[in-house]
């Protein structure tokens, strides 16, 4: 599917204000509600829109520590990778997991209540995964930007 200007405007608006009603969205992109709804359903079915979610405030929920955890594995055998991936999927503290190039195999974005909770996650969950060789953590001191909006041309 080739995105036209209107499709891109729909995506841009929705990723910034996901609670727009179809009527509001249609008005903002200069369409009537029915064609707007059809375009939206097509964007969803084609996989351009993966889902809808509310962004929560971690600090309001008592989650004051964000860490970027760099993980190195013993090897890259399929069984090792499968076990690591499975373990990470079972950890609600892990918000993101990226396979990376460079000095480490993976970078995780981890959230925890406090440093003691993070240490518990490391020792009881992450370091107990078979194949994890080393872990190096960097802590977020202050967040200056947070967005889920992608740059759409």
JSON list of C-alpha atoms in Angstrom, two decimals:
[
{"chain": "A", "resi": 1, "resn": "UNK", "atom": "CA", "xyz": [0.00, 0.00, 0.00]},
{"chain": "A", "resi": 2, "resn": "UNK", "atom": "CA", "xyz": [1.35, 3.41, -0.99]},
{"chain": "A", "resi": 3, "resn": "UNK", "atom": "CA", "xyz": [0.65, 6.14, 1.58]},
{"chain": "A", "resi": 4, "resn": "UNK", "atom": "CA", "xyz": [-0.71, 9.40, 0.25]},
{"chain": "A", "resi": 5, "resn": "UNK", "atom": "CA", "xyz": [-0.69, 12.79, 1.97]},
{"chain": "A", "resi": 6, "resn": "UNK", "atom": "CA", "xyz": [-4.02, 12.16, 3.71]},
{"chain": "A", "resi": 7, "resn": "UNK", "atom": "CA", "xyz": [-2.91, 8.75, 5.04]},
{"chain": "A", "resi": 8, "resn": "UNK", "atom": "CA", "xyz": [0.23, 10.35, 6.44]},
{"chain": "A", "resi": 9, "resn": "UNK", "atom": "CA", "xyz": [-1.80, 13.12, 8.08]},
{"chain": "A", "resi": 10, "resn": "UNK", "atom": "CA", "xyz": [-4.09, 10.50, 9.67]},
{"chain": "A", "resi": 11, "resn": "UNK", "atom": "CA", "xyz": [-1.10, 8.58, 11.02]},
{"chain": "A", "resi": 12, "resn": "UNK", "atom": "CA", "xyz": [0.61, 11.74, 12.24]},
{"chain": "A", "resi": 13, "resn": "UNK", "atom": "CA", "xyz": [-2.47, 12.93, 14.11]},
{"chain": "A", "resi": 14, "resn": "UNK", "atom": "CA", "xyz": [-3.27, 9.55, 15.66]},
{"chain": "A", "resi": 15, "resn": "UNK", "atom": "CA", "xyz": [0.24, 8.94, 16.95]},
{"chain": "A", "resi": 16, "resn": "UNK", "atom": "CA", "xyz": [0.12, 12.26, 18.79]},
{"chain": "A", "resi": 17, "resn": "UNK", "atom": "CA", "xyz": [-3.52, 12.16, 19.98]},
{"chain": "A", "resi": 18, "resn": "UNK", "atom": "CA", "xyz": [-4.70, 8.55, 19.88]},
{"chain": "A", "resi": 19, "resn": "UNK", "atom": "CA", "xyz": [-8.07, 9.34, 21.43]},
{"chain": "A", "resi": 20, "resn": "UNK", "atom": "CA", "xyz": [-9.37, 11.41, 18.52]},
{"chain": "A", "resi": 21, "resn": "UNK", "atom": "CA", "xyz": [-12.86, 10.33, 17.51]},
{"chain": "A", "resi": 22, "resn": "UNK", "atom": "CA", "xyz": [-13.39, 9.45, 13.87]},
{"chain": "A", "resi": 23, "resn": "UNK", "atom": "CA", "xyz": [-15.44, 12.63, 13.46]},
{"chain": "A", "resi": 24, "resn": "UNK", "atom": "CA", "xyz": [-12.62, 14.79, 14.91]},
{"chain": "A", "resi": 25, "resn": "UNK", "atom": "CA", "xyz": [-10.01, 12.99, 12.81]},
{"chain": "A", "resi": 26, "resn": "UNK", "atom": "CA", "xyz": [-12.09, 13.38, 9.64]},
{"chain": "A", "resi": 27, "resn": "UNK", "atom": "CA", "xyz": [-12.45, 17.13, 10.23]},
{"chain": "A", "resi": 28, "resn": "UNK", "atom": "CA", "xyz": [-8.72, 17.55, 10.79]},
{"chain": "A", "resi": 29, "resn": "UNK", "atom": "CA", "xyz": [-7.84, 15.77, 7.51]},
{"chain": "A", "resi": 30, "resn": "UNK", "atom": "CA", "xyz": [-10.69, 17.35, 5.51]},
{"chain": "A", "resi": 31, "resn": "UNK", "atom": "CA", "xyz": [-12.67, 14.16, 4.89]},
{"chain": "A", "resi": 32, "resn": "UNK", "atom": "CA", "xyz": [-16.18, 13.14, 5.76]},
{"chain": "A", "resi": 33, "resn": "UNK", "atom": "CA", "xyz": [-16.39, 10.50, 8.54]},
{"chain": "A", "resi": 34, "resn": "UNK", "atom": "CA", "xyz": [-17.13, 7.47, 6.31]},
{"chain": "A", "resi": 35, "resn": "UNK", "atom": "CA", "xyz": [-14.09, 7.77, 3.98]},
{"chain": "A", "resi": 36, "resn": "UNK", "atom": "CA", "xyz": [-11.92, 8.62, 6.98]},
{"chain": "A", "resi": 37, "resn": "UNK", "atom": "CA", "xyz": [-13.10, 5.49, 8.81]},
{"chain": "A", "resi": 38, "resn": "UNK", "atom": "CA", "xyz": [-12.41, 3.34, 5.71]},
{"chain": "A", "resi": 39, "resn": "UNK", "atom": "CA", "xyz": [-8.89, 4.76, 5.40]},
{"chain": "A", "resi": 40, "resn": "UNK", "atom": "CA", "xyz": [-8.26, 4.17, 9.09]},
{"chain": "A", "resi": 41, "resn": "UNK", "atom": "CA", "xyz": [-9.42, 0.55, 8.86]},
{"chain": "A", "resi": 42, "resn": "UNK", "atom": "CA", "xyz": [-7.18, 0.02, 5.81]},
{"chain": "A", "resi": 43, "resn": "UNK", "atom": "CA", "xyz": [-4.17, 1.51, 7.65]},
{"chain": "A", "resi": 44, "resn": "UNK", "atom": "CA", "xyz": [-4.87, -0.87, 10.53]},
{"chain": "A", "resi": 45, "resn": "UNK", "atom": "CA", "xyz": [-5.31, -3.93, 8.28]},
{"chain": "A", "resi": 46, "resn": "UNK", "atom": "CA", "xyz": [-2.12, -3.13, 6.35]},
{"chain": "A", "resi": 47, "resn": "UNK", "atom": "CA", "xyz": [-0.14, -3.02, 9.62]},
{"chain": "A", "resi": 48, "resn": "UNK", "atom": "CA", "xyz": [0.71, 0.69, 9.66]},
{"chain": "A", "resi": 49, "resn": "UNK", "atom": "CA", "xyz": [-1.11, 0.97, 13.00]},
{"chain": "A", "resi": 50, "resn": "UNK", "atom": "CA", "xyz": [0.00, -1.75, 15.40]},
{"chain": "A", "resi": 51, "resn": "UNK", "atom": "CA", "xyz": [-2.34, -0.85, 18.27]},
{"chain": "A", "resi": 52, "resn": "UNK", "atom": "CA", "xyz": [-3.53, 1.84, 20.65]},
{"chain": "A", "resi": 53, "resn": "UNK", "atom": "CA", "xyz": [-2.29, 2.46, 24.19]},
{"chain": "A", "resi": 54, "resn": "UNK", "atom": "CA", "xyz": [-2.35, 4.99, 27.02]},
{"chain": "A", "resi": 55, "resn": "UNK", "atom": "CA", "xyz": [1.00, 6.44, 28.08]},
{"chain": "A", "resi": 56, "resn": "UNK", "atom": "CA", "xyz": [1.32, 6.14, 31.85]},
{"chain": "A", "resi": 57, "resn": "UNK", "atom": "CA", "xyz": [3.52, 8.17, 34.21]},
{"chain": "A", "resi": 58, "resn": "UNK", "atom": "CA", "xyz": [6.07, 5.78, 35.79]},
{"chain": "A", "resi": 59, "resn": "UNK", "atom": "CA", "xyz": [6.81, 8.09, 38.73]},
{"chain": "A", "resi": 60, "resn": "UNK", "atom": "CA", "xyz": [3.10, 8.44, 39.55]},
{"chain": "A", "resi": 61, "resn": "UNK", "atom": "CA", "xyz": [3.02, 4.64, 39.70]},
{"chain": "A", "resi": 62, "resn": "UNK", "atom": "CA", "xyz": [6.04, 4.48, 42.03]},
{"chain": "A", "resi": 63, "resn": "UNK", "atom": "CA", "xyz": [8.51, 3.38, 39.36]},
{"chain": "A", "resi": 64, "resn": "UNK", "atom": "CA", "xyz": [11.39, 5.79, 39.90]},
{"chain": "A", "resi": 65, "resn": "UNK", "atom": "CA", "xyz": [14.35, 3.98, 38.33]},
{"chain": "A", "resi": 66, "resn": "UNK", "atom": "CA", "xyz": [14.96, 3.62, 34.61]},
{"chain": "A", "resi": 67, "resn": "UNK", "atom": "CA", "xyz": [18.06, 1.70, 33.56]},
{"chain": "A", "resi": 68, "resn": "UNK", "atom": "CA", "xyz": [19.63, 0.89, 30.24]},
{"chain": "A", "resi": 69, "resn": "UNK", "atom": "CA", "xyz": [21.03, -2.58, 30.74]},
{"chain": "A", "resi": 70, "resn": "UNK", "atom": "CA", "xyz": [23.68, -3.84, 28.34]},
{"chain": "A", "resi": 71, "resn": "UNK", "atom": "CA", "xyz": [23.82, -7.63, 28.14]},
{"chain": "A", "resi": 72, "resn": "UNK", "atom": "CA", "xyz": [26.49, -9.85, 26.65]},
{"chain": "A", "resi": 73, "resn": "UNK", "atom": "CA", "xyz": [25.83, -13.54, 26.04]},
{"chain": "A", "resi": 74, "resn": "UNK", "atom": "CA", "xyz": [28.26, -16.46, 26.16]},
{"chain": "A", "resi": 75, "resn": "UNK", "atom": "CA", "xyz": [27.44, -17.38, 22.55]},
{"chain": "A", "resi": 76, "resn": "UNK", "atom": "CA", "xyz": [24.93, -16.82, 19.79]},
{"chain": "A", "resi": 77, "resn": "UNK", "atom": "CA", "xyz": [23.69, -20.38, 19.35]},
{"chain": "A", "resi": 78, "resn": "UNK", "atom": "CA", "xyz": [19.98, -20.57, 18.51]},
{"chain": "A", "resi": 79, "resn": "UNK", "atom": "CA", "xyz": [19.18, -22.35, 21.80]},
{"chain": "A", "resi": 80, "resn": "UNK", "atom": "CA", "xyz": [20.93, -19.63, 23.83]},
{"chain": "A", "resi": 81, "resn": "UNK", "atom": "CA", "xyz": [19.13, -16.86, 21.95]},
{"chain": "A", "resi": 82, "resn": "UNK", "atom": "CA", "xyz": [15.76, -18.61, 22.32]},
{"chain": "A", "resi": 83, "resn": "UNK", "atom": "CA", "xyz": [16.22, -19.00, 26.07]},
{"chain": "A", "resi": 84, "resn": "UNK", "atom": "CA", "xyz": [17.30, -15.38, 26.47]},
{"chain": "A", "resi": 85, "resn": "UNK", "atom": "CA", "xyz": [14.40, -14.06, 24.36]},
{"chain": "A", "resi": 86, "resn": "UNK", "atom": "CA", "xyz": [11.90, -16.18, 26.28]},
{"chain": "A", "resi": 87, "resn": "UNK", "atom": "CA", "xyz": [13.22, -15.01, 29.64]},
{"chain": "A", "resi": 88, "resn": "UNK", "atom": "CA", "xyz": [13.08, -11.35, 28.58]},
{"chain": "A", "resi": 89, "resn": "UNK", "atom": "CA", "xyz": [9.49, -11.71, 27.36]},
{"chain": "A", "resi": 90, "resn": "UNK", "atom": "CA", "xyz": [8.53, -12.96, 30.84]},
{"chain": "A", "resi": 91, "resn": "UNK", "atom": "CA", "xyz": [10.01, -9.88, 32.60]},
{"chain": "A", "resi": 92, "resn": "UNK", "atom": "CA", "xyz": [7.48, -7.06, 33.01]},
{"chain": "A", "resi": 93, "resn": "UNK", "atom": "CA", "xyz": [10.32, -4.78, 34.13]},
{"chain": "A", "resi": 94, "resn": "UNK", "atom": "CA", "xyz": [11.82, -4.94, 30.62]},
{"chain": "A", "resi": 95, "resn": "UNK", "atom": "CA", "xyz": [10.10, -2.30, 28.51]},
{"chain": "A", "resi": 96, "resn": "UNK", "atom": "CA", "xyz": [12.32, -2.69, 25.45]},
{"chain": "A", "resi": 97, "resn": "UNK", "atom": "CA", "xyz": [14.87, -5.22, 24.22]},
{"chain": "A", "resi": 98, "resn": "UNK", "atom": "CA", "xyz": [17.16, -4.42, 21.31]},
{"chain": "A", "resi": 99, "resn": "UNK", "atom": "CA", "xyz": [19.78, -6.67, 19.72]},
{"chain": "A", "resi": 100, "resn": "UNK", "atom": "CA", "xyz": [22.68, -4.31, 19.12]},
{"chain": "A", "resi": 101, "resn": "UNK", "atom": "CA", "xyz": [26.03, -4.08, 17.42]},
{"chain": "A", "resi": 102, "resn": "UNK", "atom": "CA", "xyz": [29.12, -3.02, 19.32]},
{"chain": "A", "resi": 103, "resn": "UNK", "atom": "CA", "xyz": [30.42, -4.06, 22.72]},
{"chain": "A", "resi": 104, "resn": "UNK", "atom": "CA", "xyz": [27.19, -5.74, 23.91]},
{"chain": "A", "resi": 105, "resn": "UNK", "atom": "CA", "xyz": [24.69, -8.12, 22.36]},
{"chain": "A", "resi": 106, "resn": "UNK", "atom": "CA", "xyz": [21.52, -6.51, 23.75]},
{"chain": "A", "resi": 107, "resn": "UNK", "atom": "CA", "xyz": [20.37, -3.25, 25.29]},
{"chain": "A", "resi": 108, "resn": "UNK", "atom": "CA", "xyz": [17.34, -3.41, 27.56]},
{"chain": "A", "resi": 109, "resn": "UNK", "atom": "CA", "xyz": [15.26, -0.54, 28.88]},
{"chain": "A", "resi": 110, "resn": "UNK", "atom": "CA", "xyz": [14.30, -1.62, 32.39]},
{"chain": "A", "resi": 111, "resn": "UNK", "atom": "CA", "xyz": [12.03, 0.11, 34.90]},
{"chain": "A", "resi": 112, "resn": "UNK", "atom": "CA", "xyz": [11.94, -0.53, 38.64]},
{"chain": "A", "resi": 113, "resn": "UNK", "atom": "CA", "xyz": [10.56, 0.90, 41.86]},
{"chain": "A", "resi": 114, "resn": "UNK", "atom": "CA", "xyz": [13.99, 1.69, 43.28]},
{"chain": "A", "resi": 115, "resn": "UNK", "atom": "CA", "xyz": [17.63, 0.55, 43.17]},
{"chain": "A", "resi": 116, "resn": "UNK", "atom": "CA", "xyz": [16.94, -2.40, 45.48]},
{"chain": "A", "resi": 117, "resn": "UNK", "atom": "CA", "xyz": [14.20, -3.61, 43.13]},
{"chain": "A", "resi": 118, "resn": "UNK", "atom": "CA", "xyz": [16.51, -3.21, 40.15]},
{"chain": "A", "resi": 119, "resn": "UNK", "atom": "CA", "xyz": [19.26, -5.16, 41.93]},
{"chain": "A", "resi": 120, "resn": "UNK", "atom": "CA", "xyz": [16.74, -7.90, 42.69]},
{"chain": "A", "resi": 121, "resn": "UNK", "atom": "CA", "xyz": [15.71, -8.01, 39.01]},
{"chain": "A", "resi": 122, "resn": "UNK", "atom": "CA", "xyz": [19.38, -8.34, 38.02]},
{"chain": "A", "resi": 123, "resn": "UNK", "atom": "CA", "xyz": [20.37, -11.02, 40.48]},
{"chain": "A", "resi": 124, "resn": "UNK", "atom": "CA", "xyz": [17.20, -13.11, 40.57]},
{"chain": "A", "resi": 125, "resn": "UNK", "atom": "CA", "xyz": [15.97, -12.77, 36.99]},
{"chain": "A", "resi": 126, "resn": "UNK", "atom": "CA", "xyz": [18.49, -11.55, 34.44]},
{"chain": "A", "resi": 127, "resn": "UNK", "atom": "CA", "xyz": [21.74, -13.05, 35.72]},
{"chain": "A", "resi": 128, "resn": "UNK", "atom": "CA", "xyz": [20.04, -16.41, 36.28]},
{"chain": "A", "resi": 129, "resn": "UNK", "atom": "CA", "xyz": [19.26, -16.77, 32.56]},
{"chain": "A", "resi": 130, "resn": "UNK", "atom": "CA", "xyz": [21.48, -19.45, 31.06]},
{"chain": "A", "resi": 131, "resn": "UNK", "atom": "CA", "xyz": [23.93, -17.90, 28.60]},
{"chain": "A", "resi": 132, "resn": "UNK", "atom": "CA", "xyz": [24.11, -14.40, 30.12]},
{"chain": "A", "resi": 133, "resn": "UNK", "atom": "CA", "xyz": [27.83, -13.66, 30.48]},
{"chain": "A", "resi": 134, "resn": "UNK", "atom": "CA", "xyz": [27.83, -10.06, 31.69]},
{"chain": "A", "resi": 135, "resn": "UNK", "atom": "CA", "xyz": [25.57, -7.12, 32.43]},
{"chain": "A", "resi": 136, "resn": "UNK", "atom": "CA", "xyz": [26.45, -3.43, 32.52]},
{"chain": "A", "resi": 137, "resn": "UNK", "atom": "CA", "xyz": [23.90, -0.83, 33.64]},
{"chain": "A", "resi": 138, "resn": "UNK", "atom": "CA", "xyz": [23.49, 2.88, 32.98]},
{"chain": "A", "resi": 139, "resn": "UNK", "atom": "CA", "xyz": [20.85, 4.78, 34.93]},
{"chain": "A", "resi": 140, "resn": "UNK", "atom": "CA", "xyz": [18.68, 7.57, 33.62]},
{"chain": "A", "resi": 141, "resn": "UNK", "atom": "CA", "xyz": [19.25, 10.66, 35.75]},
{"chain": "A", "resi": 142, "resn": "UNK", "atom": "CA", "xyz": [16.75, 12.88, 33.93]},
{"chain": "A", "resi": 143, "resn": "UNK", "atom": "CA", "xyz": [14.58, 12.36, 30.88]},
{"chain": "A", "resi": 144, "resn": "UNK", "atom": "CA", "xyz": [14.56, 15.30, 28.48]},
{"chain": "A", "resi": 145, "resn": "UNK", "atom": "CA", "xyz": [12.44, 13.80, 25.70]},
{"chain": "A", "resi": 146, "resn": "UNK", "atom": "CA", "xyz": [9.94, 10.99, 25.43]},
{"chain": "A", "resi": 147, "resn": "UNK", "atom": "CA", "xyz": [7.86, 10.40, 22.34]},
{"chain": "A", "resi": 148, "resn": "UNK", "atom": "CA", "xyz": [6.34, 7.51, 20.51]},
{"chain": "A", "resi": 149, "resn": "UNK", "atom": "CA", "xyz": [5.71, 9.66, 17.43]},
{"chain": "A", "resi": 150, "resn": "UNK", "atom": "CA", "xyz": [7.62, 8.50, 14.35]},
{"chain": "A", "resi": 151, "resn": "UNK", "atom": "CA", "xyz": [8.87, 11.05, 11.80]},
{"chain": "A", "resi": 152, "resn": "UNK", "atom": "CA", "xyz": [6.41, 10.71, 8.91]},
{"chain": "A", "resi": 153, "resn": "UNK", "atom": "CA", "xyz": [7.37, 12.54, 5.71]}
]
